[in-house]
Amino acid sequence: INNHISPHKLTLSGTLRSPKINFHPPFLMLMPVPLDVESEGVVTIIPQEQSRIRLKLPELELADGTRTCPFAVQFPEGQDIVLSSDGTAKELICRISFRSSKPMSFLGEMLFIDQEEN
């Protein structure tokens, strides 16, 4: 003030919480089915933070070179993670289904992504 510089010290503290989601079961194995028959599994998402979840599905390449995504996903109760008054998040149900008119198998990852791209 009045052209005098007086030192001020500002101390900040906080807790960095990284996003975290747990899954039950930790992996999903869909049963083999005849062509054009749907196979479905259910995953429970157990979130630790409030967010909105989306799923990036893999695109598969068939023997003839065409690409397809034989998976479908439904969140029957919505994709928004909501925290309760005690700070806990409600579990989300995710239904993942597979159907193909051509023979194929897949072993890989499906990416669950929050609104901040984590």
XYZ file of C-alpha atoms in Angstrom:
118
model
C 0.000 0.000 0.000
C 1.284 3.478 -0.847
C 4.099 1.966 -2.951
C 5.369 -0.116 -0.032
C 5.642 -3.796 -0.641
C 4.888 -5.765 2.429
C 5.313 -9.525 2.331
C 2.208 -11.617 2.739
C 2.259 -15.306 3.135
C -0.629 -17.367 1.867
C -0.881 -21.026 2.776
C -3.243 -23.346 0.956
C -4.026 -26.901 1.844
C -6.293 -29.469 0.306
C -6.753 -33.055 -0.636
C -6.359 -34.306 -4.170
C -8.761 -37.116 -4.890
C -8.258 -39.020 -8.080
C -11.305 -40.506 -9.751
C -11.921 -44.125 -8.914
C -14.483 -46.701 -9.956
C -14.742 -50.307 -8.877
C -16.573 -52.985 -10.835
C -18.434 -56.090 -9.769
C -17.589 -58.499 -11.264
C -14.089 -57.188 -12.098
C -14.326 -58.724 -15.587
C -17.204 -59.825 -17.762
C -17.339 -63.050 -19.732
C -20.273 -63.435 -22.078
C -21.281 -66.967 -22.964
C -20.882 -68.232 -26.548
C -24.190 -68.145 -28.414
C -25.420 -69.076 -31.905
C -25.232 -66.434 -34.644
C -27.754 -63.586 -34.285
C -28.557 -64.546 -30.687
C -27.902 -61.961 -27.990
C -25.632 -62.681 -25.042
C -25.900 -60.261 -22.104
C -24.054 -59.575 -18.887
C -24.548 -57.107 -16.048
C -21.802 -55.097 -14.357
C -22.299 -53.082 -11.183
C -20.270 -49.862 -11.160
C -19.247 -48.732 -7.685
C -18.109 -45.088 -7.996
C -16.171 -43.025 -5.481
C -16.818 -39.570 -6.993
C -19.778 -37.721 -8.471
C -19.690 -37.689 -12.257
C -21.360 -38.956 -15.412
C -20.146 -42.217 -16.909
C -19.989 -43.177 -20.562
C -18.560 -46.245 -22.202
C -16.259 -46.440 -25.200
C -16.982 -49.680 -27.038
C -14.376 -51.451 -29.148
C -14.761 -51.719 -32.892
C -13.755 -55.143 -34.174
C -12.319 -56.098 -37.551
C -13.798 -59.180 -39.184
C -11.911 -61.693 -41.345
C -13.162 -59.956 -44.519
C -11.752 -56.599 -43.349
C -15.052 -54.954 -42.415
C -15.324 -53.275 -39.038
C -18.224 -53.695 -36.635
C -19.251 -53.062 -33.048
C -21.374 -56.014 -31.924
C -21.839 -54.608 -28.408
C -24.701 -52.577 -26.981
C -24.830 -50.891 -23.580
C -27.716 -49.793 -21.385
C -27.697 -47.950 -18.082
C -31.246 -48.752 -16.857
C -31.092 -46.227 -14.003
C -29.129 -43.552 -15.903
C -25.437 -42.711 -16.257
C -25.185 -39.971 -13.632
C -23.338 -40.783 -10.433
C -25.090 -39.009 -7.576
C -23.653 -38.559 -4.094
C -25.959 -39.004 -1.136
C -25.962 -36.660 1.861
C -23.376 -38.836 3.625
C -20.970 -38.536 0.665
C -21.386 -42.049 -0.704
C -22.230 -42.647 -4.350
C -25.077 -44.850 -5.520
C -24.040 -47.888 -7.552
C -24.862 -47.939 -11.260
C -26.039 -50.939 -13.224
C -24.600 -51.432 -16.712
C -26.030 -54.040 -19.108
C -23.626 -55.066 -21.858
C -24.901 -57.214 -24.702
C -23.296 -58.851 -27.719
C -24.912 -60.016 -30.966
C -23.277 -60.894 -34.272
C -24.403 -62.406 -37.547
C -20.826 -63.527 -38.249
C -18.592 -65.791 -36.135
C -16.224 -63.836 -33.893
C -14.598 -63.719 -30.504
C -13.167 -60.814 -28.551
C -10.835 -60.394 -25.609
C -10.137 -56.774 -24.746
C -11.135 -53.680 -22.845
C -14.187 -51.490 -22.727
C -13.349 -48.047 -21.407
C -15.569 -46.369 -18.822
C -14.941 -42.612 -19.005
C -16.135 -39.820 -16.716
C -17.104 -36.284 -17.745
C -13.510 -35.099 -17.249
C -12.191 -37.761 -19.659
C -10.642 -39.894 -16.898
